[in-house]
Short mmCIF file of C-alpha atoms in Angstrom, two decimals:
data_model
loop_
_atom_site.label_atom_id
_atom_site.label_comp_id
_atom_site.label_asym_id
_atom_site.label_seq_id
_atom_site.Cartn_x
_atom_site.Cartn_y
_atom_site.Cartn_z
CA UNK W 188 -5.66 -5.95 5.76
CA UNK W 189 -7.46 -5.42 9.36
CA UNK W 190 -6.96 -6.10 13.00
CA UNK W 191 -8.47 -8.07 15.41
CA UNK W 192 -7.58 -7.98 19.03
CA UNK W 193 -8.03 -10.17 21.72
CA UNK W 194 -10.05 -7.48 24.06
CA UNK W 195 -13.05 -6.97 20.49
CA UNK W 196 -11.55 -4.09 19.17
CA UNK W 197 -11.47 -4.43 15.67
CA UNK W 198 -10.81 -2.00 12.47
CA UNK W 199 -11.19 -1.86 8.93
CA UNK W 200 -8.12 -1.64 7.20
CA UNK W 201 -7.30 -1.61 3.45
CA UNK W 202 -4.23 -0.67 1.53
CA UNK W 203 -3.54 0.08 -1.79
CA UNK W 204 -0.91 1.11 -4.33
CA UNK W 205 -3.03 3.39 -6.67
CA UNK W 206 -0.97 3.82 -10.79
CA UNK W 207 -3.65 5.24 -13.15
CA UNK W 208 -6.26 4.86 -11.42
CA UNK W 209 -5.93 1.12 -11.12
CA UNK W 210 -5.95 -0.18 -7.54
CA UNK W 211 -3.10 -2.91 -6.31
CA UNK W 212 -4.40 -4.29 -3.23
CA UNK W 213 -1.54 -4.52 -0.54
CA UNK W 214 -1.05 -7.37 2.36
CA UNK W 215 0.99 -4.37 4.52
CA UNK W 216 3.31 -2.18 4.92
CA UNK W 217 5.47 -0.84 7.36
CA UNK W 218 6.60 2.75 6.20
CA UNK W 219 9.78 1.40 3.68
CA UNK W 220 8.21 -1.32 1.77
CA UNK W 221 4.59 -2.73 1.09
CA UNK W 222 3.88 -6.23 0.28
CA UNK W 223 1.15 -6.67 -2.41
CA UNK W 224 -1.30 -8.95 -2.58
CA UNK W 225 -1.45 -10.04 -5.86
CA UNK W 226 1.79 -10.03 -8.09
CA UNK W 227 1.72 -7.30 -10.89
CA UNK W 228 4.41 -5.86 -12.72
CA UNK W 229 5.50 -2.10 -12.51
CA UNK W 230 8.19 -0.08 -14.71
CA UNK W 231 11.12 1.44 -12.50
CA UNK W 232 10.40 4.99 -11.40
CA UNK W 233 6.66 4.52 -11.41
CA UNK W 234 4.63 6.91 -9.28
CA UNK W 235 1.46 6.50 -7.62
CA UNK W 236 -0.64 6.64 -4.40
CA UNK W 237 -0.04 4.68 -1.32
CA UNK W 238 -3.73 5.05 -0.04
CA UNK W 239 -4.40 3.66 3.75
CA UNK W 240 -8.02 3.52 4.42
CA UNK W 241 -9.14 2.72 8.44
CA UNK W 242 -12.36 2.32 9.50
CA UNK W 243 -13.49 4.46 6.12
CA UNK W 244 -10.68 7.65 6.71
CA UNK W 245 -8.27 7.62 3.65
CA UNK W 246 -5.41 8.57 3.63
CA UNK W 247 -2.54 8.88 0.90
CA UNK W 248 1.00 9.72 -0.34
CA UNK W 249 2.59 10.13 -3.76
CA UNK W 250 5.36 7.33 -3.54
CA UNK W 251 7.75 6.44 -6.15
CA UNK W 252 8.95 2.61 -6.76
CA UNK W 253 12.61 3.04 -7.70
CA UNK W 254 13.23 -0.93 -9.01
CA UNK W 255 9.85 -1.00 -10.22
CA UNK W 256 7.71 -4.36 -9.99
CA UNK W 257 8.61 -7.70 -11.49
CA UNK W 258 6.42 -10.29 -11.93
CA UNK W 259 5.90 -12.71 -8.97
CA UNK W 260 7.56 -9.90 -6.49
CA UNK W 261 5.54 -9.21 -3.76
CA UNK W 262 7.73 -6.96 -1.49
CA UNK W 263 8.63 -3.85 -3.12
CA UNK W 264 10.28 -1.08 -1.62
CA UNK W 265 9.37 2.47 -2.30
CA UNK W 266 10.26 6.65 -1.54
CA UNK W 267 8.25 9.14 -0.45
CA UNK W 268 7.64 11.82 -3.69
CA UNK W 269 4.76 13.76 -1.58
CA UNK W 270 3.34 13.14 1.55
CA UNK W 271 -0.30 14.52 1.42
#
């Protein structure tokens, strides 16, 4: 993920869902749902860290994924368990 804008400013932007210590790189979210970047597959109920990192200041929530993962889904919708 990153921006580019017409007038130069730029920023470094990743996103990840974070279950185990495993990263899940994310395309972007918008505060209700993230859309991964590569498909994975996720139990209901899983927990784990939605970690936002721009231009190098992470930051992170404990998020839970109700309906889980299946494989091929890419939009997944999730609830806050912990904002940090």
């Amino acid at each position: 993920m990153g921006r580019h804008h017409e007038d130069g400013y730029s920023a470094d932007v990743e996103g990840f869902l974070v279950v185990d210590g495993q990263r899940f790189p994310l395309a972007k979210t918008n505060g209700q749902t993230f859309y991964l970047a590569e498909s994975c597959e996720l139990a209901p109920g899983t927990q784990g860290e939605l970690l936002i990192i721009i231009d190098g200041n992470a930051r992170s929530k404990l998020v839970s994924l109700p309906g889980g993962v299946s494989p091929g889904q890419t939009v997944v919708s999730y609830t806050v368990a912990a904002p940090f």
